[in-house]
PDB file of C-alpha atoms in Angstrom:
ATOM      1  CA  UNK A 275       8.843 -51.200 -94.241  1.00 58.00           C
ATOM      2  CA  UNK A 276       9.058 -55.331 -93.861  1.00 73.00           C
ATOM      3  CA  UNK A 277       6.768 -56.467 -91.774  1.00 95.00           C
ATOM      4  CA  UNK A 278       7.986 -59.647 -90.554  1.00 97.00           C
ATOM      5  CA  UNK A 279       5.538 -60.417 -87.570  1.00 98.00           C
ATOM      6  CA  UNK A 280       2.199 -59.299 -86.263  1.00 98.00           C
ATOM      7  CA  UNK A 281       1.545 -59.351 -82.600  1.00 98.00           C
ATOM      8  CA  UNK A 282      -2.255 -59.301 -81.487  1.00 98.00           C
ATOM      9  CA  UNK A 283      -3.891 -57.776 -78.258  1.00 98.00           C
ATOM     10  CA  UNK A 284      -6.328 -60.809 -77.469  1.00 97.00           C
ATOM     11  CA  UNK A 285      -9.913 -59.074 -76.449  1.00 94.00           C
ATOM     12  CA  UNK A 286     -11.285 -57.543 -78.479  1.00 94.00           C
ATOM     13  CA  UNK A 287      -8.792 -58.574 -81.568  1.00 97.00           C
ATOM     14  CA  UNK A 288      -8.987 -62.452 -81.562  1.00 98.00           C
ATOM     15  CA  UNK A 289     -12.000 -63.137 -79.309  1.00 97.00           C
ATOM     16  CA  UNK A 290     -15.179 -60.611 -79.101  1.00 94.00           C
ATOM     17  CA  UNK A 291     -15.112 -61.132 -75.410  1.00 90.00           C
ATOM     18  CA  UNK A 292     -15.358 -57.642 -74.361  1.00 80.00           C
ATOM     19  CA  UNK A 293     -19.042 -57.805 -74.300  1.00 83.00           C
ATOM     20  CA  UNK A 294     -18.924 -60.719 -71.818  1.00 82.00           C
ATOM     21  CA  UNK A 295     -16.928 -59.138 -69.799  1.00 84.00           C
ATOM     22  CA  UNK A 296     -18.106 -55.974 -69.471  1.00 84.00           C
ATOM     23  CA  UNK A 297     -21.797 -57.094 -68.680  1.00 86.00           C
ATOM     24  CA  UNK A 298     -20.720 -59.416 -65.895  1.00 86.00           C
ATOM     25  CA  UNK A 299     -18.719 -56.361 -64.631  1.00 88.00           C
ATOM     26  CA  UNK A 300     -21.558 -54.377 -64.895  1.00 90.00           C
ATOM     27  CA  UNK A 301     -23.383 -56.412 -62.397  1.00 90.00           C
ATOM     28  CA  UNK A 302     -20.352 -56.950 -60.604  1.00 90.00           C
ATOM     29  CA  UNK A 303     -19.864 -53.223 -59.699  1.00 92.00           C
ATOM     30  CA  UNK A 304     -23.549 -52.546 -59.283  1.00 92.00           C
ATOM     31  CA  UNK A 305     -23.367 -55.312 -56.343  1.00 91.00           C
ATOM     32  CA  UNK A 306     -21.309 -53.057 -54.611  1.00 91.00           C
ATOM     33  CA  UNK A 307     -23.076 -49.860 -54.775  1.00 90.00           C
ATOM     34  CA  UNK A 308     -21.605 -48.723 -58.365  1.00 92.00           C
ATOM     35  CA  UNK A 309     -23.432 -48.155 -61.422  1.00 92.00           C
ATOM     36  CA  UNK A 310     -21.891 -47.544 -64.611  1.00 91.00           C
ATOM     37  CA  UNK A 311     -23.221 -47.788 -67.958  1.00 89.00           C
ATOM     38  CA  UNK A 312     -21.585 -49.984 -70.334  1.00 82.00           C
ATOM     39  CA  UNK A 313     -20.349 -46.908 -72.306  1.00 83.00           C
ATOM     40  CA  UNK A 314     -18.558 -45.834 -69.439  1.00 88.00           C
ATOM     41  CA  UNK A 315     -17.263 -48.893 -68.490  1.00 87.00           C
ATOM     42  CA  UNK A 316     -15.441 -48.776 -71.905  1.00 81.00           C
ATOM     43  CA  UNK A 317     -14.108 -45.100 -71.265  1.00 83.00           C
ATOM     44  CA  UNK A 318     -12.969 -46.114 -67.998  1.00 85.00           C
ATOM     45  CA  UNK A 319     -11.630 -49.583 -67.926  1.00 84.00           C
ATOM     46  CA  UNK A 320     -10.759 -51.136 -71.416  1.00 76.00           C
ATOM     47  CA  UNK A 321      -6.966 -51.998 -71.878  1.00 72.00           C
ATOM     48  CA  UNK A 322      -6.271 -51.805 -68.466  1.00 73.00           C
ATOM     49  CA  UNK A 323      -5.691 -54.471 -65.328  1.00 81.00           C
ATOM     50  CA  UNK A 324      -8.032 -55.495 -63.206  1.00 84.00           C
ATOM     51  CA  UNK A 325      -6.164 -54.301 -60.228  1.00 89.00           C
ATOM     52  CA  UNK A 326      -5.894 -51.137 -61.658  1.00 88.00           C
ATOM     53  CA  UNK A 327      -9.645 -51.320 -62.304  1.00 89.00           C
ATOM     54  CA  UNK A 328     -10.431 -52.021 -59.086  1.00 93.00           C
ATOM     55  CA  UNK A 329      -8.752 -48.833 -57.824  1.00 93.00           C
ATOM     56  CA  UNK A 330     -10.307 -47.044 -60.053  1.00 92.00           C
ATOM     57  CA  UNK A 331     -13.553 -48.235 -59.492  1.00 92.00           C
ATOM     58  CA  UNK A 332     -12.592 -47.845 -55.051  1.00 93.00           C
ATOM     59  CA  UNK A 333     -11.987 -44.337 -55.952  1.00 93.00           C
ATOM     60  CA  UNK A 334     -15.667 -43.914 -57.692  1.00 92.00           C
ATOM     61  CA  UNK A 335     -16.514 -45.525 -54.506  1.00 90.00           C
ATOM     62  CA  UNK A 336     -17.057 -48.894 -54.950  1.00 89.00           C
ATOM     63  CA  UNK A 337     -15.201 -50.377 -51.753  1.00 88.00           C
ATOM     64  CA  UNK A 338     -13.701 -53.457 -53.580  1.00 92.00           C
ATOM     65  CA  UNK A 339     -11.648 -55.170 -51.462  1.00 92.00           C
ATOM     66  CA  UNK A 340      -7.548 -57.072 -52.904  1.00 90.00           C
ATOM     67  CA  UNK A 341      -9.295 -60.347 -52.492  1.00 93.00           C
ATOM     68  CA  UNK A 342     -12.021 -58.944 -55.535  1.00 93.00           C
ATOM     69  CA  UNK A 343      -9.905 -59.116 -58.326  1.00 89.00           C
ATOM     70  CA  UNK A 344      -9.317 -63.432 -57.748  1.00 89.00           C
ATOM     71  CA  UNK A 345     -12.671 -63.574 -57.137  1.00 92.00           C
ATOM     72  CA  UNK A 346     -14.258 -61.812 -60.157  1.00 91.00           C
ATOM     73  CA  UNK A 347     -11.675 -63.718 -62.616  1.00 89.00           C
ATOM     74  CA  UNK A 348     -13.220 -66.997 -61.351  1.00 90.00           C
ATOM     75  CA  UNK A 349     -16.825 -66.104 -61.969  1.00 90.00           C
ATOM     76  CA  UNK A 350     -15.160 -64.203 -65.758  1.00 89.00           C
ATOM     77  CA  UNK A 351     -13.638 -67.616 -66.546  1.00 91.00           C
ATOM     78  CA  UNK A 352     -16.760 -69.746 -66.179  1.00 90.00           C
ATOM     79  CA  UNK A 353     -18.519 -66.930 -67.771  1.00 88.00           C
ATOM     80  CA  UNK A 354     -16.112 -67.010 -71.148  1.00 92.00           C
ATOM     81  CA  UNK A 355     -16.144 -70.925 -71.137  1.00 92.00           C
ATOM     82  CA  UNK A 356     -19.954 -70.888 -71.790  1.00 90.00           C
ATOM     83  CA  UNK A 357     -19.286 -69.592 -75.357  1.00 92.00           C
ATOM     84  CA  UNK A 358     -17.077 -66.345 -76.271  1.00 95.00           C
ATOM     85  CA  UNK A 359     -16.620 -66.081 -80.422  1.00 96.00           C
ATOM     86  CA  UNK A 360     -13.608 -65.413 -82.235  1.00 97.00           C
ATOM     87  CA  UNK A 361     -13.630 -61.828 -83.984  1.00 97.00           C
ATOM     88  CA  UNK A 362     -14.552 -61.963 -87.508  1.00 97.00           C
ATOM     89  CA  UNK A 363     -11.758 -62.788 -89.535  1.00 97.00           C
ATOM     90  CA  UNK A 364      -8.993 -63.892 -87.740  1.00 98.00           C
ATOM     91  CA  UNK A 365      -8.389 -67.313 -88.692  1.00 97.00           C
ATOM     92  CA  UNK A 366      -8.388 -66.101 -92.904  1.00 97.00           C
ATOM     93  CA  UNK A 367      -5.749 -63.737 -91.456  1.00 98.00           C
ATOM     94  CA  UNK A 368      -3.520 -65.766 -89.579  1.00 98.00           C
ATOM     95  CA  UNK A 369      -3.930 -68.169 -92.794  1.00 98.00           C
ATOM     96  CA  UNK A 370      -2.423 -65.096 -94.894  1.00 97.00           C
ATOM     97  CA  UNK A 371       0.298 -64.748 -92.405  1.00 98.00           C
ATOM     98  CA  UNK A 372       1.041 -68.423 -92.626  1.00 97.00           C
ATOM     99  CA  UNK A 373       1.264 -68.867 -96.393  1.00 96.00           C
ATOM    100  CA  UNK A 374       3.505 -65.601 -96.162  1.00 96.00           C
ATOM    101  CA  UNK A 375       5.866 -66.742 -93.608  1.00 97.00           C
ATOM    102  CA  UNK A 376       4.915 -64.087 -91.855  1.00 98.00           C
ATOM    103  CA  UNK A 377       5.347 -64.966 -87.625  1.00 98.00           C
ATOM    104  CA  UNK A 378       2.436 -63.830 -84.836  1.00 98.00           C
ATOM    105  CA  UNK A 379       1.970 -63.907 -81.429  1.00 98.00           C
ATOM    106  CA  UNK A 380      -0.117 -62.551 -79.232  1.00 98.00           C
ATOM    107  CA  UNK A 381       0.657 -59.934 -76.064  1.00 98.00           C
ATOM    108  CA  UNK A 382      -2.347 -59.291 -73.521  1.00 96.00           C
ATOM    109  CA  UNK A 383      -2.787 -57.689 -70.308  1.00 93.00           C
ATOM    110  CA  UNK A 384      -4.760 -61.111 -69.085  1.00 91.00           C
ATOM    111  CA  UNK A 385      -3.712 -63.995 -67.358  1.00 93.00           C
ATOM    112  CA  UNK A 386      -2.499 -66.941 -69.540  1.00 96.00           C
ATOM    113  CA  UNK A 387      -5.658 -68.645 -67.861  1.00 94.00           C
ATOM    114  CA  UNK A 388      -8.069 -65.738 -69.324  1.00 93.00           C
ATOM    115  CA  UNK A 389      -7.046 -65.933 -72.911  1.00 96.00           C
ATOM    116  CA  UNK A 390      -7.608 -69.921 -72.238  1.00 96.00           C
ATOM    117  CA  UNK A 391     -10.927 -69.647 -70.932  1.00 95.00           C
ATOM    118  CA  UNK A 392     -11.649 -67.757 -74.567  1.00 95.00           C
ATOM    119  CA  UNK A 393      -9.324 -68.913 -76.924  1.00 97.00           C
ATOM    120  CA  UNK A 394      -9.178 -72.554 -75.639  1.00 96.00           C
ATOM    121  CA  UNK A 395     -12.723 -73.060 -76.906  1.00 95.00           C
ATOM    122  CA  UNK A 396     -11.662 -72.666 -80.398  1.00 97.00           C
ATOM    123  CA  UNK A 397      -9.349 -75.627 -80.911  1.00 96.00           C
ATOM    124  CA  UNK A 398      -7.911 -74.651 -84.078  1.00 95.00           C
ATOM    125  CA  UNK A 399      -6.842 -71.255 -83.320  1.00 96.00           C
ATOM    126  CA  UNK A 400      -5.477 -72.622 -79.689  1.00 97.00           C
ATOM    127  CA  UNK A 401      -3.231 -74.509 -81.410  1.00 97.00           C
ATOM    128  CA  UNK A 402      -1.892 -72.239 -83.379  1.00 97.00           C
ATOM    129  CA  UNK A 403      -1.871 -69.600 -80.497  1.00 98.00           C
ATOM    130  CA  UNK A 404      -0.947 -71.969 -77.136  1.00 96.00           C
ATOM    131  CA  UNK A 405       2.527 -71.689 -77.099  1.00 97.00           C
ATOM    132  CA  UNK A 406       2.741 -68.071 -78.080  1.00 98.00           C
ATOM    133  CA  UNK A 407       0.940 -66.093 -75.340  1.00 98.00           C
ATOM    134  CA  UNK A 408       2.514 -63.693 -73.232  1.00 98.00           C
ATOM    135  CA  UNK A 409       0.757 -61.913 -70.707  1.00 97.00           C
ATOM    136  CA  UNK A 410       1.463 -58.291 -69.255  1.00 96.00           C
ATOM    137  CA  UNK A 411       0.642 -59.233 -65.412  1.00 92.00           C
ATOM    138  CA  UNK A 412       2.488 -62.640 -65.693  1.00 95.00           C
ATOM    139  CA  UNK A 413       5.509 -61.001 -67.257  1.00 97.00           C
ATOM    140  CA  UNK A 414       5.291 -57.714 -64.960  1.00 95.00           C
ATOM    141  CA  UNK A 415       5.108 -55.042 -68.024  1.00 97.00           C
ATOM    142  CA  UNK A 416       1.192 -54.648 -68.186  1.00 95.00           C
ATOM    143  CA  UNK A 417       0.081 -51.976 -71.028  1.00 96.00           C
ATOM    144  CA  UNK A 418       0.597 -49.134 -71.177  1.00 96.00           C
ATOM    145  CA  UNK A 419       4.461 -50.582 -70.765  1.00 97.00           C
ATOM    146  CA  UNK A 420       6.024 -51.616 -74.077  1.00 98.00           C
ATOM    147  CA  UNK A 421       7.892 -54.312 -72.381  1.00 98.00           C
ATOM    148  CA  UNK A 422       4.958 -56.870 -73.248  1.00 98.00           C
ATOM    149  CA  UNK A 423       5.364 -56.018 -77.086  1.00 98.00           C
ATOM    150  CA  UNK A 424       9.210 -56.123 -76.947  1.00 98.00           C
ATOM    151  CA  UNK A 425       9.200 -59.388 -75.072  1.00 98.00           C
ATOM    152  CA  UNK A 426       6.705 -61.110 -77.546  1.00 98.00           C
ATOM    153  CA  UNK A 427       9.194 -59.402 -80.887  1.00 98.00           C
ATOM    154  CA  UNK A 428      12.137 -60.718 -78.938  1.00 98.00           C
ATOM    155  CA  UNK A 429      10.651 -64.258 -78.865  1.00 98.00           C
ATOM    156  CA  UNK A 430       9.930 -64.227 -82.473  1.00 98.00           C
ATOM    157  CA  UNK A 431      13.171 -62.978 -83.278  1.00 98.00           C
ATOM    158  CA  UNK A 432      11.987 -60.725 -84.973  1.00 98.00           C
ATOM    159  CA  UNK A 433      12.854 -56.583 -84.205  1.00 97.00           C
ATOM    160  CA  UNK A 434      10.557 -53.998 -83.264  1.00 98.00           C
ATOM    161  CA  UNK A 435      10.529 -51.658 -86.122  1.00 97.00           C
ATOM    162  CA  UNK A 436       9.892 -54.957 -88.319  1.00 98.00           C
ATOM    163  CA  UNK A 437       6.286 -56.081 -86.601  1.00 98.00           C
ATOM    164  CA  UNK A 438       2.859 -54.402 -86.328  1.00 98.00           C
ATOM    165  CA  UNK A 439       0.839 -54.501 -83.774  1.00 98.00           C
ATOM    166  CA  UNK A 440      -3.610 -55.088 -83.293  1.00 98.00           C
ATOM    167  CA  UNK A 441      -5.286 -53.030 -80.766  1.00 98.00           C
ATOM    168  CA  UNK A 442      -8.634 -52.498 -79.844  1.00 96.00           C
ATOM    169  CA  UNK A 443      -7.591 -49.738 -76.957  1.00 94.00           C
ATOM    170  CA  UNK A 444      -5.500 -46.799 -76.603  1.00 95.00           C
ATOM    171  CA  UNK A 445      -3.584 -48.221 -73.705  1.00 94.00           C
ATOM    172  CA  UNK A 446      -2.430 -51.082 -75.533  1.00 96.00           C
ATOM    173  CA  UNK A 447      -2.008 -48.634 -78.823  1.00 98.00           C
ATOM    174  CA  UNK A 448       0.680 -46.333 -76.817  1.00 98.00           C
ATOM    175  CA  UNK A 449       2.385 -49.630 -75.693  1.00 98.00           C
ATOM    176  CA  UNK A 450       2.670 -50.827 -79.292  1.00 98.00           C
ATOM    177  CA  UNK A 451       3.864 -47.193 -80.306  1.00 98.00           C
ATOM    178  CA  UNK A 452       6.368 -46.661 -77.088  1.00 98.00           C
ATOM    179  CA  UNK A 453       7.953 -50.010 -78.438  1.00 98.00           C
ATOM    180  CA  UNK A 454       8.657 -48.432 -81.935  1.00 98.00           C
ATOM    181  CA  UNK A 455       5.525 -50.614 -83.581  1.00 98.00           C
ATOM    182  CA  UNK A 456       3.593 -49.452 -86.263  1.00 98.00           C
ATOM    183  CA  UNK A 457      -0.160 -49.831 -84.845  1.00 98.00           C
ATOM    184  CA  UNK A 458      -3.387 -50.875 -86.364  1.00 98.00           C
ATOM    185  CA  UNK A 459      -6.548 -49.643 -84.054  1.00 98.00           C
ATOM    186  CA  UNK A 460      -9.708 -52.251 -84.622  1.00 98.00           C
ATOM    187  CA  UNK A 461     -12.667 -50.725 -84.005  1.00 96.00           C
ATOM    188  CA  UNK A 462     -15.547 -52.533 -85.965  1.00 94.00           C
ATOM    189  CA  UNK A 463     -18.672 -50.297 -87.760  1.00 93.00           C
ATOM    190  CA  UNK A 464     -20.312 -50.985 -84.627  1.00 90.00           C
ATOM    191  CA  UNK A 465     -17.618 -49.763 -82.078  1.00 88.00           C
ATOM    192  CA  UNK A 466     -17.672 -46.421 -80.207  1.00 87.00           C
ATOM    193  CA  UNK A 467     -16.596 -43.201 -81.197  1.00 91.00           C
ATOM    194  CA  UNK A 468     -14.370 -42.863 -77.662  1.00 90.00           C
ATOM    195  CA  UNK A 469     -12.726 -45.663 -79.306  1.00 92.00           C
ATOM    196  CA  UNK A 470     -11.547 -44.375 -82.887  1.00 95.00           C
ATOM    197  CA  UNK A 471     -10.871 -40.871 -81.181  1.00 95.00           C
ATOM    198  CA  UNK A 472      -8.183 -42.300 -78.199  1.00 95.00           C
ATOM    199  CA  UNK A 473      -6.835 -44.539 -80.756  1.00 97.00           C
ATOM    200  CA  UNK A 474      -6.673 -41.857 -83.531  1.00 97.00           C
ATOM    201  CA  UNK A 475      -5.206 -39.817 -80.322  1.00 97.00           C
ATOM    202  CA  UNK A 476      -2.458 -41.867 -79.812  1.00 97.00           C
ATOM    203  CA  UNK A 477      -1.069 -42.383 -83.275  1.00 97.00           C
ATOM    204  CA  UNK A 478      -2.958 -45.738 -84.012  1.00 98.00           C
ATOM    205  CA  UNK A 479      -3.963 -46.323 -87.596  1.00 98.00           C
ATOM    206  CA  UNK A 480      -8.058 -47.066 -87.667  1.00 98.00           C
ATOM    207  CA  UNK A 481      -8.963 -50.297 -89.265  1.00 98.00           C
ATOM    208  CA  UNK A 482     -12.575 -51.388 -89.431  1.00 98.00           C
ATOM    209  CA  UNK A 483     -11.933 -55.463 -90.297  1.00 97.00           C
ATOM    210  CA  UNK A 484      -9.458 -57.942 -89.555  1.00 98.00           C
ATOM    211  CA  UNK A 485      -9.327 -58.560 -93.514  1.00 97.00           C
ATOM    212  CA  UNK A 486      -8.023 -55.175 -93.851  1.00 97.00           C
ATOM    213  CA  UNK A 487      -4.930 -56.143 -92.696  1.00 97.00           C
ATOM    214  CA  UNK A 488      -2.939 -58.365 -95.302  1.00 97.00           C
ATOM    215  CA  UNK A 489      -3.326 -54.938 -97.755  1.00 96.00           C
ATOM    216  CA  UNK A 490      -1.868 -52.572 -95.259  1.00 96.00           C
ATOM    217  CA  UNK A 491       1.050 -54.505 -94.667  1.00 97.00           C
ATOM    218  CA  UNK A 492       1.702 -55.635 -98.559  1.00 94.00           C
ATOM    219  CA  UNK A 493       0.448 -58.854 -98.925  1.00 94.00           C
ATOM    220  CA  UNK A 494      -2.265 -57.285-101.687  1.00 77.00           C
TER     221      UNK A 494
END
């Protein structure tokens, strides 16, 4: 198969911001009567909206009201601003991808403001990135939908069976797979079993490291 573009979920893939985000969640949640570990935080929420996490976190019995979600992405912005890194690796990919003439963009569940907050920090990799971010919410396909994917292949001109997709979740592994994308997991040596076994579940193909990559998809 040709690859002829990678698309990239954006936590977890380009910026290690899941960390962040889950610890201000943590005490988020735990200010209104809910206490999760982060572990099951992970199982729960990663890959998903926060809408959707907020009803799922109402039905544990948190008591969140619409007005939470706005609220919490404020305090998550100014909480990414004050330093999230980029994932190991990614800029030596996208430099592979580059010198093959190889396109990328990137397709996240976040708000275009959320993957500035992280990736805006970086100026180099914002450049690159800016004008090829598509977001789930903003487009009204959120993951697990493959709309998302097929939009950012569309823009690239470039058609589904010829791209690849990153993932570091299972929801955004079935929509890569549901839009007829070949899909690498990421789950680092230091990532959680619940992750390689829901990727692995859903037909995602476990990488360890970004570098991995240019191999898998015949650059050598």
């Amino acid at each position: 198969m040709t690859i002829k573009a990678v698309l990239f979920d954006c936590d977890g893939v380009l910026v290690d911001s899941e960390p962040a985000t889950f610890a201000a969640l943590q005490v988020e949640l735990a200010a209104h009567g809910l206490n999760l570990t982060l572990e099951e935080m992970e199982q729960r929420f990663i890959g998903g909206t926060m809408e959707k996490l907020r009803q799922t976190a109402n039905e544990m019995g948190a008591g969140l009201p619409p007005e939470w979600v706005w609220e919490f992405y404020e305090k998550l912005y100014a909480h990414l601003r004050a330093g999230t890194p980029l994932m190991p690796g990614i800029e030596a990919l996208l430099d592979r991808l580059d010198a093959a003439g190889i396109s990328y963009a990137v397709g996240s569940n976040g708000h275009h403001r959320k993957m500035e907050a992280s990736l805006g920090q970086h100026p180099r990799l914002w450049a690159r990135l800016k004008d090829r971010l598509f977001s789930g919410q903003e487009l009204g396909c959120p993951k697990p939908d493959p709309g998302l994917y097929l939009h950012a292949a569309a823009f690239l001109n470039v058609a589904p069976t010829d791209c690849v997709v990153v993932e570091d979740s299972a929801t955004g592994a079935r929509s890569a797979i549901a839009a007829g994308m070949r899909c690498f997991g990421l789950v680092p040596p230091q990532g959680s079993d619940h992750a390689r076994e829901t990727l692995t579940a859903v037909g995602a193909e476990l990488i360890a490291d970004l570098g991995e990559i240019p191999a898998l998809i015949g650059l050598g």
